[in-house]
Amino acid sequence: MVKSTRHAKYELYYHIVFVPKYRRSHLTEKTKERLETIFAEICDDKDLELAESEVMPDHVHLFIGSPPKNAPSLIVNWVKGISARKYNQRYDDRVKWTRSYYVGTAGSASKGAVEQYIAEQEGDGE
């Protein structure tokens, strides 16, 4: 769904994947539920749309919609940093994330569709 700010129309979604330190398989049961709640809180606080989230035992998948003012690296920084801090303050067990992550973009149009659209524009301006 296309959203807007005062100066832009946008549909930006990011697929973010990251892992706990040492790739430990401990993101299960209560830890999983707690993290999902914290991820939703962070997105609400930062005006992001948490379209999907899946906490696996040894990694996390998030699908987040964001206005164009937020760089993907900033979103990852918020999600990982704030989630670890909140989790570790609230609960006795600890969560630590590695520094690495994956981020991919998604929207309503595929790369091929955009390339085709741009190619077709060449003859329209004359």
C-alpha positions as protocol buffer text, in pm:
chain_id: "A"
residue {
  index: 1
  type: MET
  ca { x: 0 y: 0 z: 0 }
}
residue {
  index: 2
  type: VAL
  ca { x: 141 y: 337 z: -102 }
}
residue {
  index: 3
  type: LYS
  ca { x: 192 y: 576 z: 188 }
}
residue {
  index: 4
  type: SER
  ca { x: 291 y: 939 z: 188 }
}
residue {
  index: 5
  type: THR
  ca { x: 474 y: 1211 z: 372 }
}
residue {
  index: 6
  type: ARG
  ca { x: 441 y: 1583 z: 302 }
}
residue {
  index: 7
  type: HIS
  ca { x: 678 y: 1555 z: 5 }
}
residue {
  index: 8
  type: ALA
  ca { x: 690 y: 1190 z: -101 }
}
residue {
  index: 9
  type: LYS
  ca { x: 485 y: 890 z: -194 }
}
residue {
  index: 10
  type: TYR
  ca { x: 653 y: 563 z: -102 }
}
residue {
  index: 11
  type: GLU
  ca { x: 621 y: 190 z: -61 }
}
residue {
  index: 12
  type: LEU
  ca { x: 945 y: 72 z: 99 }
}
residue {
  index: 13
  type: TYR
  ca { x: 978 y: -259 z: 275 }
}
residue {
  index: 14
  type: TYR
  ca { x: 1294 y: -421 z: 405 }
}
residue {
  index: 15
  type: HIS
  ca { x: 1357 y: -789 z: 468 }
}
residue {
  index: 16
  type: ILE
  ca { x: 1600 y: -796 z: 760 }
}
residue {
  index: 17
  type: VAL
  ca { x: 1776 y: -1107 z: 889 }
}
residue {
  index: 18
  type: PHE
  ca { x: 2017 y: -1125 z: 1183 }
}
residue {
  index: 19
  type: VAL
  ca { x: 2151 y: -1385 z: 1424 }
}
residue {
  index: 20
  type: PRO
  ca { x: 2234 y: -1408 z: 1793 }
}
residue {
  index: 21
  type: LYS
  ca { x: 2595 y: -1405 z: 1897 }
}
residue {
  index: 22
  type: TYR
  ca { x: 2768 y: -1741 z: 1846 }
}
residue {
  index: 23
  type: ARG
  ca { x: 2459 y: -1852 z: 1645 }
}
residue {
  index: 24
  type: ARG
  ca { x: 2317 y: -2008 z: 1960 }
}
residue {
  index: 25
  type: SER
  ca { x: 1979 y: -2178 z: 1910 }
}
residue {
  index: 26
  type: HIS
  ca { x: 1809 y: -2026 z: 2212 }
}
residue {
  index: 27
  type: LEU
  ca { x: 1540 y: -1803 z: 2059 }
}
residue {
  index: 28
  type: THR
  ca { x: 1256 y: -2040 z: 2147 }
}
residue {
  index: 29
  type: GLU
  ca { x: 936 y: -2045 z: 2352 }
}
residue {
  index: 30
  type: LYS
  ca { x: 922 y: -1751 z: 2594 }
}
residue {
  index: 31
  type: THR
  ca { x: 1228 y: -1582 z: 2443 }
}
residue {
  index: 32
  type: LYS
  ca { x: 1062 y: -1592 z: 2101 }
}
residue {
  index: 33
  type: GLU
  ca { x: 735 y: -1444 z: 2232 }
}
residue {
  index: 34
  type: ARG
  ca { x: 916 y: -1174 z: 2428 }
}
residue {
  index: 35
  type: LEU
  ca { x: 1126 y: -1071 z: 2127 }
}
residue {
  index: 36
  type: GLU
  ca { x: 825 y: -1055 z: 1897 }
}
residue {
  index: 37
  type: THR
  ca { x: 654 y: -822 z: 2146 }
}
residue {
  index: 38
  type: ILE
  ca { x: 966 y: -604 z: 2174 }
}
residue {
  index: 39
  type: PHE
  ca { x: 1005 y: -584 z: 1793 }
}
residue {
  index: 40
  type: ALA
  ca { x: 641 y: -466 z: 1768 }
}
residue {
  index: 41
  type: GLU
  ca { x: 703 y: -203 z: 2040 }
}
residue {
  index: 42
  type: ILE
  ca { x: 1011 y: -71 z: 1860 }
}
residue {
  index: 43
  type: CYS
  ca { x: 826 y: -41 z: 1529 }
}
residue {
  index: 44
  type: ASP
  ca { x: 538 y: 143 z: 1698 }
}
residue {
  index: 45
  type: ASP
  ca { x: 779 y: 382 z: 1872 }
}
residue {
  index: 46
  type: LYS
  ca { x: 977 y: 453 z: 1553 }
}
residue {
  index: 47
  type: ASP
  ca { x: 674 y: 485 z: 1321 }
}
residue {
  index: 48
  type: LEU
  ca { x: 765 y: 170 z: 1126 }
}
residue {
  index: 49
  type: GLU
  ca { x: 529 y: -96 z: 996 }
}
residue {
  index: 50
  type: LEU
  ca { x: 609 y: -446 z: 1116 }
}
residue {
  index: 51
  type: ALA
  ca { x: 450 y: -639 z: 829 }
}
residue {
  index: 52
  type: GLU
  ca { x: 588 y: -981 z: 934 }
}
residue {
  index: 53
  type: SER
  ca { x: 820 y: -1122 z: 1194 }
}
residue {
  index: 54
  type: GLU
  ca { x: 951 y: -1471 z: 1250 }
}
residue {
  index: 55
  type: VAL
  ca { x: 1187 y: -1556 z: 1531 }
}
residue {
  index: 56
  type: MET
  ca { x: 1361 y: -1884 z: 1452 }
}
residue {
  index: 57
  type: PRO
  ca { x: 1574 y: -2071 z: 1710 }
}
residue {
  index: 58
  type: ASP
  ca { x: 1900 y: -1935 z: 1563 }
}
residue {
  index: 59
  type: HIS
  ca { x: 1801 y: -1626 z: 1357 }
}
residue {
  index: 60
  type: VAL
  ca { x: 1536 y: -1357 z: 1312 }
}
residue {
  index: 61
  type: HIS
  ca { x: 1341 y: -1252 z: 999 }
}
residue {
  index: 62
  type: LEU
  ca { x: 1165 y: -914 z: 999 }
}
residue {
  index: 63
  type: PHE
  ca { x: 971 y: -750 z: 716 }
}
residue {
  index: 64
  type: ILE
  ca { x: 949 y: -381 z: 798 }
}
residue {
  index: 65
  type: GLY
  ca { x: 791 y: -90 z: 611 }
}
residue {
  index: 66
  type: SER
  ca { x: 953 y: 249 z: 656 }
}
residue {
  index: 67
  type: PRO
  ca { x: 939 y: 606 z: 527 }
}
residue {
  index: 68
  type: PRO
  ca { x: 1227 y: 699 z: 294 }
}
residue {
  index: 69
  type: LYS
  ca { x: 1389 y: 921 z: 561 }
}
residue {
  index: 70
  type: ASN
  ca { x: 1511 y: 609 z: 746 }
}
residue {
  index: 71
  type: ALA
  ca { x: 1817 y: 436 z: 603 }
}
residue {
  index: 72
  type: PRO
  ca { x: 1805 y: 55 z: 615 }
}
residue {
  index: 73
  type: SER
  ca { x: 2117 y: 51 z: 835 }
}
residue {
  index: 74
  type: LEU
  ca { x: 1944 y: 283 z: 1084 }
}
residue {
  index: 75
  type: ILE
  ca { x: 1641 y: 55 z: 1102 }
}
residue {
  index: 76
  type: VAL
  ca { x: 1864 y: -246 z: 1167 }
}
residue {
  index: 77
  type: ASN
  ca { x: 2054 y: -48 z: 1432 }
}
residue {
  index: 78
  type: TRP
  ca { x: 1727 y: 43 z: 1606 }
}
residue {
  index: 79
  type: VAL
  ca { x: 1584 y: -309 z: 1596 }
}
residue {
  index: 80
  type: LYS
  ca { x: 1897 y: -487 z: 1713 }
}
residue {
  index: 81
  type: GLY
  ca { x: 2018 y: -229 z: 1966 }
}
residue {
  index: 82
  type: ILE
  ca { x: 1687 y: -144 z: 2128 }
}
residue {
  index: 83
  type: SER
  ca { x: 1565 y: -506 z: 2135 }
}
residue {
  index: 84
  type: ALA
  ca { x: 1880 y: -629 z: 2311 }
}
residue {
  index: 85
  type: ARG
  ca { x: 1869 y: -343 z: 2562 }
}
residue {
  index: 86
  type: LYS
  ca { x: 1497 y: -384 z: 2640 }
}
residue {
  index: 87
  type: TYR
  ca { x: 1518 y: -762 z: 2660 }
}
residue {
  index: 88
  type: ASN
  ca { x: 1823 y: -761 z: 2887 }
}
residue {
  index: 89
  type: GLN
  ca { x: 1665 y: -501 z: 3119 }
}
residue {
  index: 90
  type: ARG
  ca { x: 1337 y: -689 z: 3151 }
}
residue {
  index: 91
  type: TYR
  ca { x: 1447 y: -1053 z: 3174 }
}
residue {
  index: 92
  type: ASP
  ca { x: 1717 y: -1257 z: 3348 }
}
residue {
  index: 93
  type: ASP
  ca { x: 1839 y: -1444 z: 3041 }
}
residue {
  index: 94
  type: ARG
  ca { x: 2044 y: -1242 z: 2793 }
}
residue {
  index: 95
  type: VAL
  ca { x: 2015 y: -1172 z: 2421 }
}
residue {
  index: 96
  type: LYS
  ca { x: 2316 y: -1053 z: 2221 }
}
residue {
  index: 97
  type: TRP
  ca { x: 2322 y: -1000 z: 1845 }
}
residue {
  index: 98
  type: THR
  ca { x: 2617 y: -1029 z: 1608 }
}
residue {
  index: 99
  type: ARG
  ca { x: 2723 y: -715 z: 1422 }
}
residue {
  index: 100
  type: SER
  ca { x: 2632 y: -864 z: 1086 }
}
residue {
  index: 101
  type: TYR
  ca { x: 2292 y: -863 z: 916 }
}
residue {
  index: 102
  type: TYR
  ca { x: 2119 y: -905 z: 580 }
}
residue {
  index: 103
  type: VAL
  ca { x: 1881 y: -646 z: 437 }
}
residue {
  index: 104
  type: GLY
  ca { x: 1692 y: -664 z: 109 }
}
residue {
  index: 105
  type: THR
  ca { x: 1437 y: -423 z: -33 }
}
residue {
  index: 106
  type: ALA
  ca { x: 1087 y: -500 z: -152 }
}
residue {
  index: 107
  type: GLY
  ca { x: 796 y: -302 z: -285 }
}
residue {
  index: 108
  type: SER
  ca { x: 503 y: -348 z: -519 }
}
residue {
  index: 109
  type: ALA
  ca { x: 716 y: -367 z: -836 }
}
residue {
  index: 110
  type: SER
  ca { x: 990 y: -614 z: -916 }
}
residue {
  index: 111
  type: LYS
  ca { x: 1331 y: -507 z: -1048 }
}
residue {
  index: 112
  type: GLY
  ca { x: 1238 y: -637 z: -1393 }
}
residue {
  index: 113
  type: ALA
  ca { x: 910 y: -444 z: -1399 }
}
residue {
  index: 114
  type: VAL
  ca { x: 1087 y: -117 z: -1309 }
}
residue {
  index: 115
  type: GLU
  ca { x: 1357 y: -177 z: -1573 }
}
residue {
  index: 116
  type: GLN
  ca { x: 1089 y: -242 z: -1835 }
}
residue {
  index: 117
  type: TYR
  ca { x: 894 y: 71 z: -1732 }
}
residue {
  index: 118
  type: ILE
  ca { x: 1204 y: 292 z: -1757 }
}
residue {
  index: 119
  type: ALA
  ca { x: 1296 y: 143 z: -2097 }
}
residue {
  index: 120
  type: GLU
  ca { x: 946 y: 213 z: -2227 }
}
residue {
  index: 121
  type: GLN
  ca { x: 967 y: 580 z: -2116 }
}
residue {
  index: 122
  type: GLU
  ca { x: 1245 y: 654 z: -2365 }
}
residue {
  index: 123
  type: GLY
  ca { x: 1008 y: 695 z: -2660 }
}
residue {
  index: 124
  type: ASP
  ca { x: 726 y: 871 z: -2470 }
}
residue {
  index: 125
  type: GLY
  ca { x: 897 y: 1209 z: -2422 }
}
residue {
  index: 126
  type: GLU
  ca { x: 941 y: 1291 z: -2792 }
}
